[in-house]
Structures are given as structure tokens and as C-alpha cells.
JSON list of C-alpha atoms in Angstrom, two decimals:
[
{"chain": "A", "resi": 1, "resn": "GLY", "atom": "CA", "xyz": [-9.92, 13.41, 3.42]},
{"chain": "A", "resi": 2, "resn": "ILE", "atom": "CA", "xyz": [-7.10, 12.51, 1.12]},
{"chain": "A", "resi": 3, "resn": "GLY", "atom": "CA", "xyz": [-8.08, 15.40, -1.13]},
{"chain": "A", "resi": 4, "resn": "GLU", "atom": "CA", "xyz": [-6.57, 17.73, 1.47]},
{"chain": "A", "resi": 5, "resn": "MET", "atom": "CA", "xyz": [-3.21, 16.04, 0.92]},
{"chain": "A", "resi": 6, "resn": "THR", "atom": "CA", "xyz": [-3.12, 16.75, -2.78]},
{"chain": "A", "resi": 7, "resn": "ALA", "atom": "CA", "xyz": [-1.96, 20.25, -2.04]},
{"chain": "A", "resi": 8, "resn": "ARG", "atom": "CA", "xyz": [1.26, 18.93, -0.50]},
{"chain": "A", "resi": 9, "resn": "ALA", "atom": "CA", "xyz": [4.16, 19.38, -2.88]},
{"chain": "A", "resi": 10, "resn": "TRP", "atom": "CA", "xyz": [7.49, 17.68, -3.26]},
{"chain": "A", "resi": 11, "resn": "SER", "atom": "CA", "xyz": [10.52, 18.48, -5.29]},
{"chain": "A", "resi": 12, "resn": "SER", "atom": "CA", "xyz": [13.65, 16.58, -6.26]},
{"chain": "A", "resi": 13, "resn": "SER", "atom": "CA", "xyz": [16.07, 16.03, -3.38]},
{"chain": "A", "resi": 14, "resn": "SER", "atom": "CA", "xyz": [18.98, 15.77, -5.87]},
{"chain": "A", "resi": 15, "resn": "VAL", "atom": "CA", "xyz": [19.10, 19.51, -6.56]},
{"chain": "A", "resi": 16, "resn": "THR", "atom": "CA", "xyz": [22.41, 21.06, -5.62]},
{"chain": "A", "resi": 17, "resn": "MET", "atom": "CA", "xyz": [23.30, 24.66, -4.90]},
{"chain": "A", "resi": 18, "resn": "GLY", "atom": "CA", "xyz": [23.42, 26.89, -7.92]},
{"chain": "A", "resi": 19, "resn": "GLU", "atom": "CA", "xyz": [21.15, 24.68, -10.05]},
{"chain": "A", "resi": 20, "resn": "PRO", "atom": "CA", "xyz": [17.72, 25.94, -10.93]},
{"chain": "A", "resi": 21, "resn": "GLN", "atom": "CA", "xyz": [15.11, 24.08, -8.89]},
{"chain": "A", "resi": 22, "resn": "ALA", "atom": "CA", "xyz": [12.38, 22.22, -10.73]},
{"chain": "A", "resi": 23, "resn": "PRO", "atom": "CA", "xyz": [8.89, 23.43, -10.04]},
{"chain": "A", "resi": 24, "resn": "ALA", "atom": "CA", "xyz": [7.20, 21.54, -7.20]},
{"chain": "A", "resi": 25, "resn": "HIS", "atom": "CA", "xyz": [5.02, 18.64, -8.25]},
{"chain": "A", "resi": 26, "resn": "VAL", "atom": "CA", "xyz": [1.55, 18.52, -6.67]},
{"chain": "A", "resi": 27, "resn": "ARG", "atom": "CA", "xyz": [0.18, 15.03, -6.39]},
{"chain": "A", "resi": 28, "resn": "GLY", "atom": "CA", "xyz": [-3.29, 14.38, -7.65]},
{"chain": "A", "resi": 29, "resn": "PHE", "atom": "CA", "xyz": [-5.79, 12.22, -5.77]},
{"chain": "A", "resi": 30, "resn": "TYR", "atom": "CA", "xyz": [-4.87, 8.83, -7.23]},
{"chain": "A", "resi": 31, "resn": "GLU", "atom": "CA", "xyz": [-1.16, 9.46, -7.22]},
{"chain": "A", "resi": 32, "resn": "ASN", "atom": "CA", "xyz": [-1.35, 10.56, -3.60]},
{"chain": "A", "resi": 33, "resn": "LEU", "atom": "CA", "xyz": [-3.48, 7.53, -2.73]},
{"chain": "A", "resi": 34, "resn": "GLY", "atom": "CA", "xyz": [-0.69, 5.26, -4.00]},
{"chain": "A", "resi": 35, "resn": "PHE", "atom": "CA", "xyz": [1.94, 7.34, -2.23]},
{"chain": "A", "resi": 36, "resn": "VAL", "atom": "CA", "xyz": [0.11, 7.17, 1.14]},
{"chain": "A", "resi": 37, "resn": "THR", "atom": "CA", "xyz": [-0.91, 3.44, 1.07]},
{"chain": "A", "resi": 38, "resn": "ARG", "atom": "CA", "xyz": [2.44, 2.13, -0.19]},
{"chain": "A", "resi": 39, "resn": "GLY", "atom": "CA", "xyz": [4.31, 4.47, 2.11]},
{"chain": "A", "resi": 40, "resn": "ARG", "atom": "CA", "xyz": [2.39, 3.26, 5.15]},
{"chain": "A", "resi": 41, "resn": "PHE", "atom": "CA", "xyz": [3.27, -0.36, 4.23]},
{"chain": "A", "resi": 42, "resn": "ARG", "atom": "CA", "xyz": [6.89, 0.48, 3.56]},
{"chain": "A", "resi": 43, "resn": "ASP", "atom": "CA", "xyz": [7.38, 2.53, 6.75]},
{"chain": "A", "resi": 44, "resn": "ASN", "atom": "CA", "xyz": [5.37, 0.32, 9.18]},
{"chain": "A", "resi": 45, "resn": "VAL", "atom": "CA", "xyz": [5.85, -3.18, 7.82]},
{"chain": "A", "resi": 46, "resn": "ALA", "atom": "CA", "xyz": [8.60, -3.63, 5.21]},
{"chain": "A", "resi": 47, "resn": "LEU", "atom": "CA", "xyz": [11.26, -1.48, 6.91]},
{"chain": "A", "resi": 48, "resn": "VAL", "atom": "CA", "xyz": [10.41, -2.41, 10.51]},
{"chain": "A", "resi": 49, "resn": "GLN", "atom": "CA", "xyz": [10.25, -6.16, 9.72]},
{"chain": "A", "resi": 50, "resn": "SER", "atom": "CA", "xyz": [13.15, -6.10, 7.17]},
{"chain": "A", "resi": 51, "resn": "LEU", "atom": "CA", "xyz": [10.75, -7.62, 4.65]},
{"chain": "A", "resi": 52, "resn": "PRO", "atom": "CA", "xyz": [12.07, -7.54, 1.07]},
{"chain": "A", "resi": 53, "resn": "THR", "atom": "CA", "xyz": [9.16, -6.03, -0.88]},
{"chain": "A", "resi": 54, "resn": "GLN", "atom": "CA", "xyz": [8.45, -5.51, -4.55]},
{"chain": "A", "resi": 55, "resn": "TYR", "atom": "CA", "xyz": [6.25, -2.51, -5.21]},
{"chain": "A", "resi": 56, "resn": "ASP", "atom": "CA", "xyz": [4.13, -2.02, -8.38]},
{"chain": "A", "resi": 57, "resn": "ASN", "atom": "CA", "xyz": [6.15, -1.47, -11.57]},
{"chain": "A", "resi": 58, "resn": "GLU", "atom": "CA", "xyz": [9.48, -1.84, -9.80]},
{"chain": "A", "resi": 59, "resn": "SER", "atom": "CA", "xyz": [12.31, -4.16, -10.77]},
{"chain": "A", "resi": 60, "resn": "PHE", "atom": "CA", "xyz": [13.06, -6.63, -7.96]},
{"chain": "A", "resi": 61, "resn": "THR", "atom": "CA", "xyz": [15.09, -9.75, -7.43]},
{"chain": "A", "resi": 62, "resn": "PRO", "atom": "CA", "xyz": [13.46, -11.92, -4.76]},
{"chain": "A", "resi": 63, "resn": "PRO", "atom": "CA", "xyz": [15.70, -13.55, -2.18]},
{"chain": "A", "resi": 64, "resn": "ASP", "atom": "CA", "xyz": [16.52, -17.20, -2.86]},
{"chain": "A", "resi": 65, "resn": "ASN", "atom": "CA", "xyz": [15.53, -18.72, 0.43]},
{"chain": "A", "resi": 66, "resn": "ALA", "atom": "CA", "xyz": [13.59, -16.23, 2.55]},
{"chain": "A", "resi": 67, "resn": "LEU", "atom": "CA", "xyz": [10.15, -14.66, 2.98]},
{"chain": "A", "resi": 68, "resn": "TRP", "atom": "CA", "xyz": [9.41, -11.75, 0.61]},
{"chain": "A", "resi": 69, "resn": "CYS", "atom": "CA", "xyz": [6.43, -9.68, -0.43]},
{"chain": "A", "resi": 70, "resn": "ARG", "atom": "CA", "xyz": [4.84, -8.30, -3.59]},
{"chain": "A", "resi": 71, "resn": "LEU", "atom": "CA", "xyz": [2.66, -5.29, -2.77]},
{"chain": "A", "resi": 72, "resn": "THR", "atom": "CA", "xyz": [-0.15, -4.46, -5.22]},
{"chain": "A", "resi": 73, "resn": "LEU", "atom": "CA", "xyz": [-2.44, -1.46, -5.11]},
{"chain": "A", "resi": 74, "resn": "LEU", "atom": "CA", "xyz": [-5.85, -2.08, -6.68]},
{"chain": "A", "resi": 75, "resn": "ILE", "atom": "CA", "xyz": [-7.89, 1.10, -6.93]},
{"chain": "A", "resi": 76, "resn": "GLY", "atom": "CA", "xyz": [-11.58, 0.35, -7.24]},
{"chain": "A", "resi": 77, "resn": "THR", "atom": "CA", "xyz": [-14.68, 2.37, -7.98]},
{"chain": "A", "resi": 78, "resn": "SER", "atom": "CA", "xyz": [-15.57, 5.87, -6.94]},
{"chain": "A", "resi": 79, "resn": "ASN", "atom": "CA", "xyz": [-19.06, 6.98, -5.95]},
{"chain": "A", "resi": 80, "resn": "GLN", "atom": "CA", "xyz": [-20.66, 10.19, -4.80]},
{"chain": "A", "resi": 81, "resn": "ALA", "atom": "CA", "xyz": [-20.53, 10.08, -0.99]},
{"chain": "A", "resi": 82, "resn": "ASP", "atom": "CA", "xyz": [-22.86, 12.91, -0.07]},
{"chain": "A", "resi": 83, "resn": "PHE", "atom": "CA", "xyz": [-25.18, 15.51, -1.55]},
{"chain": "A", "resi": 84, "resn": "GLY", "atom": "CA", "xyz": [-25.24, 19.27, -1.04]},
{"chain": "A", "resi": 85, "resn": "ALA", "atom": "CA", "xyz": [-21.99, 19.45, 0.92]},
{"chain": "A", "resi": 86, "resn": "VAL", "atom": "CA", "xyz": [-20.84, 22.98, 1.69]},
{"chain": "A", "resi": 87, "resn": "ASP", "atom": "CA", "xyz": [-17.20, 22.19, 1.08]},
{"chain": "A", "resi": 88, "resn": "GLY", "atom": "CA", "xyz": [-17.75, 20.62, -2.35]},
{"chain": "A", "resi": 89, "resn": "LEU", "atom": "CA", "xyz": [-18.88, 17.36, -3.86]},
{"chain": "A", "resi": 90, "resn": "ARG", "atom": "CA", "xyz": [-17.39, 14.46, -1.96]},
{"chain": "A", "resi": 91, "resn": "SER", "atom": "CA", "xyz": [-16.59, 11.21, -3.78]},
{"chain": "A", "resi": 92, "resn": "ARG", "atom": "CA", "xyz": [-15.48, 8.00, -2.06]},
{"chain": "A", "resi": 93, "resn": "THR", "atom": "CA", "xyz": [-12.98, 5.69, -3.76]},
{"chain": "A", "resi": 94, "resn": "THR", "atom": "CA", "xyz": [-12.52, 2.12, -2.61]},
{"chain": "A", "resi": 95, "resn": "GLY", "atom": "CA", "xyz": [-9.60, -0.17, -3.13]},
{"chain": "A", "resi": 96, "resn": "LEU", "atom": "CA", "xyz": [-7.44, -3.04, -1.98]},
{"chain": "A", "resi": 97, "resn": "LEU", "atom": "CA", "xyz": [-3.84, -3.13, -0.88]},
{"chain": "A", "resi": 98, "resn": "VAL", "atom": "CA", "xyz": [-2.71, -6.73, -1.44]},
{"chain": "A", "resi": 99, "resn": "ALA", "atom": "CA", "xyz": [0.46, -8.09, 0.11]},
{"chain": "A", "resi": 100, "resn": "THR", "atom": "CA", "xyz": [1.36, -11.41, -1.51]},
{"chain": "A", "resi": 101, "resn": "LEU", "atom": "CA", "xyz": [3.79, -13.11, 0.89]},
{"chain": "A", "resi": 102, "resn": "SER", "atom": "CA", "xyz": [6.00, -15.77, -0.64]},
{"chain": "A", "resi": 103, "resn": "VAL", "atom": "CA", "xyz": [7.97, -18.25, 1.40]},
{"chain": "A", "resi": 104, "resn": "PRO", "atom": "CA", "xyz": [10.05, -21.24, 0.22]},
{"chain": "A", "resi": 105, "resn": "VAL", "atom": "CA", "xyz": [7.84, -24.34, 0.37]},
{"chain": "A", "resi": 106, "resn": "GLU", "atom": "CA", "xyz": [10.38, -26.22, 2.52]},
{"chain": "A", "resi": 107, "resn": "LEU", "atom": "CA", "xyz": [9.86, -23.63, 5.30]},
{"chain": "A", "resi": 108, "resn": "GLY", "atom": "CA", "xyz": [6.09, -24.22, 5.44]},
{"chain": "A", "resi": 109, "resn": "ASP", "atom": "CA", "xyz": [3.53, -21.44, 5.75]},
{"chain": "A", "resi": 110, "resn": "GLN", "atom": "CA", "xyz": [4.37, -20.33, 9.30]},
{"chain": "A", "resi": 111, "resn": "PRO", "atom": "CA", "xyz": [6.69, -17.40, 8.34]},
{"chain": "A", "resi": 112, "resn": "ALA", "atom": "CA", "xyz": [4.03, -16.06, 5.92]},
{"chain": "A", "resi": 113, "resn": "LEU", "atom": "CA", "xyz": [1.23, -16.40, 8.47]},
{"chain": "A", "resi": 114, "resn": "ALA", "atom": "CA", "xyz": [3.29, -14.75, 11.18]},
{"chain": "A", "resi": 115, "resn": "MET", "atom": "CA", "xyz": [3.93, -11.80, 8.84]},
{"chain": "A", "resi": 116, "resn": "ALA", "atom": "CA", "xyz": [0.21, -11.79, 7.95]},
{"chain": "A", "resi": 117, "resn": "ASP", "atom": "CA", "xyz": [-0.57, -11.30, 11.63]},
{"chain": "A", "resi": 118, "resn": "LEU", "atom": "CA", "xyz": [1.76, -8.29, 11.77]},
{"chain": "A", "resi": 119, "resn": "ILE", "atom": "CA", "xyz": [0.25, -6.72, 8.64]},
{"chain": "A", "resi": 120, "resn": "ASP", "atom": "CA", "xyz": [-3.23, -7.36, 10.04]},
{"chain": "A", "resi": 121, "resn": "ALA", "atom": "CA", "xyz": [-2.32, -5.57, 13.26]},
{"chain": "A", "resi": 122, "resn": "GLU", "atom": "CA", "xyz": [-0.90, -2.59, 11.36]},
{"chain": "A", "resi": 123, "resn": "PHE", "atom": "CA", "xyz": [-3.87, -2.02, 9.04]},
{"chain": "A", "resi": 124, "resn": "LYS", "atom": "CA", "xyz": [-7.05, -3.16, 10.79]},
{"chain": "A", "resi": 125, "resn": "THR", "atom": "CA", "xyz": [-9.67, -0.54, 11.47]},
{"chain": "A", "resi": 126, "resn": "LEU", "atom": "CA", "xyz": [-7.29, 2.34, 11.03]},
{"chain": "A", "resi": 127, "resn": "THR", "atom": "CA", "xyz": [-7.72, 5.84, 9.58]},
{"chain": "A", "resi": 128, "resn": "ALA", "atom": "CA", "xyz": [-4.45, 7.54, 8.67]},
{"chain": "A", "resi": 129, "resn": "ASP", "atom": "CA", "xyz": [-3.44, 10.17, 6.10]},
{"chain": "A", "resi": 130, "resn": "GLY", "atom": "CA", "xyz": [-7.00, 10.41, 4.80]},
{"chain": "A", "resi": 131, "resn": "VAL", "atom": "CA", "xyz": [-7.37, 6.65, 4.14]},
{"chain": "A", "resi": 132, "resn": "THR", "atom": "CA", "xyz": [-9.70, 4.41, 6.17]},
{"chain": "A", "resi": 133, "resn": "TYR", "atom": "CA", "xyz": [-8.55, 0.77, 6.23]},
{"chain": "A", "resi": 134, "resn": "ARG", "atom": "CA", "xyz": [-11.01, -2.02, 6.96]},
{"chain": "A", "resi": 135, "resn": "LYS", "atom": "CA", "xyz": [-10.23, -5.37, 8.61]},
{"chain": "A", "resi": 136, "resn": "PRO", "atom": "CA", "xyz": [-7.64, -7.21, 6.45]},
{"chain": "A", "resi": 137, "resn": "TYR", "atom": "CA", "xyz": [-8.25, -10.78, 5.44]},
{"chain": "A", "resi": 138, "resn": "VAL", "atom": "CA", "xyz": [-5.83, -13.60, 4.79]},
{"chain": "A", "resi": 139, "resn": "SER", "atom": "CA", "xyz": [-6.13, -16.21, 2.04]},
{"chain": "A", "resi": 140, "resn": "ALA", "atom": "CA", "xyz": [-3.75, -18.96, 1.02]},
{"chain": "A", "resi": 141, "resn": "ARG", "atom": "CA", "xyz": [-2.87, -18.89, -2.70]},
{"chain": "A", "resi": 142, "resn": "GLY", "atom": "CA", "xyz": [-0.99, -22.14, -2.48]},
{"chain": "A", "resi": 143, "resn": "ARG", "atom": "CA", "xyz": [2.14, -23.13, -4.30]},
{"chain": "A", "resi": 144, "resn": "SER", "atom": "CA", "xyz": [3.73, -21.22, -7.18]},
{"chain": "A", "resi": 145, "resn": "GLY", "atom": "CA", "xyz": [6.96, -22.86, -8.24]},
{"chain": "A", "resi": 146, "resn": "LYS", "atom": "CA", "xyz": [9.25, -23.11, -5.22]},
{"chain": "A", "resi": 147, "resn": "TRP", "atom": "CA", "xyz": [7.11, -20.64, -3.22]},
{"chain": "A", "resi": 148, "resn": "HIS", "atom": "CA", "xyz": [4.10, -21.05, -0.96]},
{"chain": "A", "resi": 149, "resn": "GLN", "atom": "CA", "xyz": [2.02, -17.86, -1.19]},
{"chain": "A", "resi": 150, "resn": "VAL", "atom": "CA", "xyz": [-0.37, -16.20, 1.18]},
{"chain": "A", "resi": 151, "resn": "ASN", "atom": "CA", "xyz": [-2.32, -13.01, 0.37]},
{"chain": "A", "resi": 152, "resn": "VAL", "atom": "CA", "xyz": [-3.10, -10.37, 2.98]},
{"chain": "A", "resi": 153, "resn": "THR", "atom": "CA", "xyz": [-5.76, -8.10, 1.50]},
{"chain": "A", "resi": 154, "resn": "CYS", "atom": "CA", "xyz": [-6.34, -4.73, 3.14]},
{"chain": "A", "resi": 155, "resn": "PRO", "atom": "CA", "xyz": [-9.63, -3.10, 1.97]},
{"chain": "A", "resi": 156, "resn": "PHE", "atom": "CA", "xyz": [-9.70, 0.71, 2.18]},
{"chain": "A", "resi": 157, "resn": "TYR", "atom": "CA", "xyz": [-11.56, 3.81, 1.14]},
{"chain": "A", "resi": 158, "resn": "ALA", "atom": "CA", "xyz": [-10.61, 7.44, 0.73]},
{"chain": "A", "resi": 159, "resn": "ASP", "atom": "CA", "xyz": [-12.68, 10.55, 0.12]},
{"chain": "A", "resi": 160, "resn": "ASP", "atom": "CA", "xyz": [-11.95, 13.29, -2.39]},
{"chain": "A", "resi": 161, "resn": "VAL", "atom": "CA", "xyz": [-13.63, 16.72, -2.33]},
{"chain": "A", "resi": 162, "resn": "ALA", "atom": "CA", "xyz": [-14.00, 18.43, -5.67]}
]
């Protein structure tokens, strides 16, 4: 599960020769969950499709006249997943990765729906990096100012062993 990934460490890539290196940072379960889910979207959707994307708690200036995305990670509840496990108590955490696609209203909804199809193909019934994604679903949010918005919601769960 994703708990196995918490042992992976990273350190600052800006360290130069002769400077003391900062101690490695080991990601906890929730931090790693954000790292893995956002990273999958970034690497397999945003970069591949050249989709300008705003990630949680990041400053961002949307393009004036093109499709863009706001990616939101919503971590849900955790429940005990099994009893008497030899390797430790397993808990399962659910969540949603929501891609809000915004397209100028004068372009219609086609660019957003085409991108929704690509996101759906990337995340449906997939297990990767300790996260199991369920079938995404698409819902129109309608107009918000000069933007027409469509949500692509990717349900997921991940297990943690304590």
C-alpha cells in the first residue's frame, strides 16, 4: 500500500558542493498521498496535454482565452480495513481528486469534455503507487464568470499499515 512509500526520502536538489546537506525528509501517509495523486495528474495529464493547472495552495494566473484546470485533492475518511493482520493494522483512506476544467464560454464545452475523456482514460480502474482509482465521473458545473466549468472527479482509496 501507500504506507510502503512513506519510507522514501527526498532532499533539497538545490544543495551545492561544500554545503551541509539537510536531513532527508520522510513523507508521512497523507503528505505522500498528495504527492502521488497530484504527481500522477501532473506527469500523465497536465504535462502531456500542455494543460495549465493550478494545484492546491499554489499561486496561479489562468490563461485569458484557453482551457485550464484547477486540481483539488479531497482526502476523506479512514476506516479499519482488516482485523488480525500479521503485518500490522491496515486502514483504508478514501478521497477524491477533482479536476475543474474551465474553458471560455465562447468556445463551448467541447474542449473541456475532450480533456475530461483523456483524464477518464488515465485514471479509470487503475492501481498505481499504492493508490487505487475508481471510475471517474464528469459533471457540468455551468458558467462562472467568463468560464464554462466541468468537473472530472476521480474517486480513490489507499491503504496504510500501522
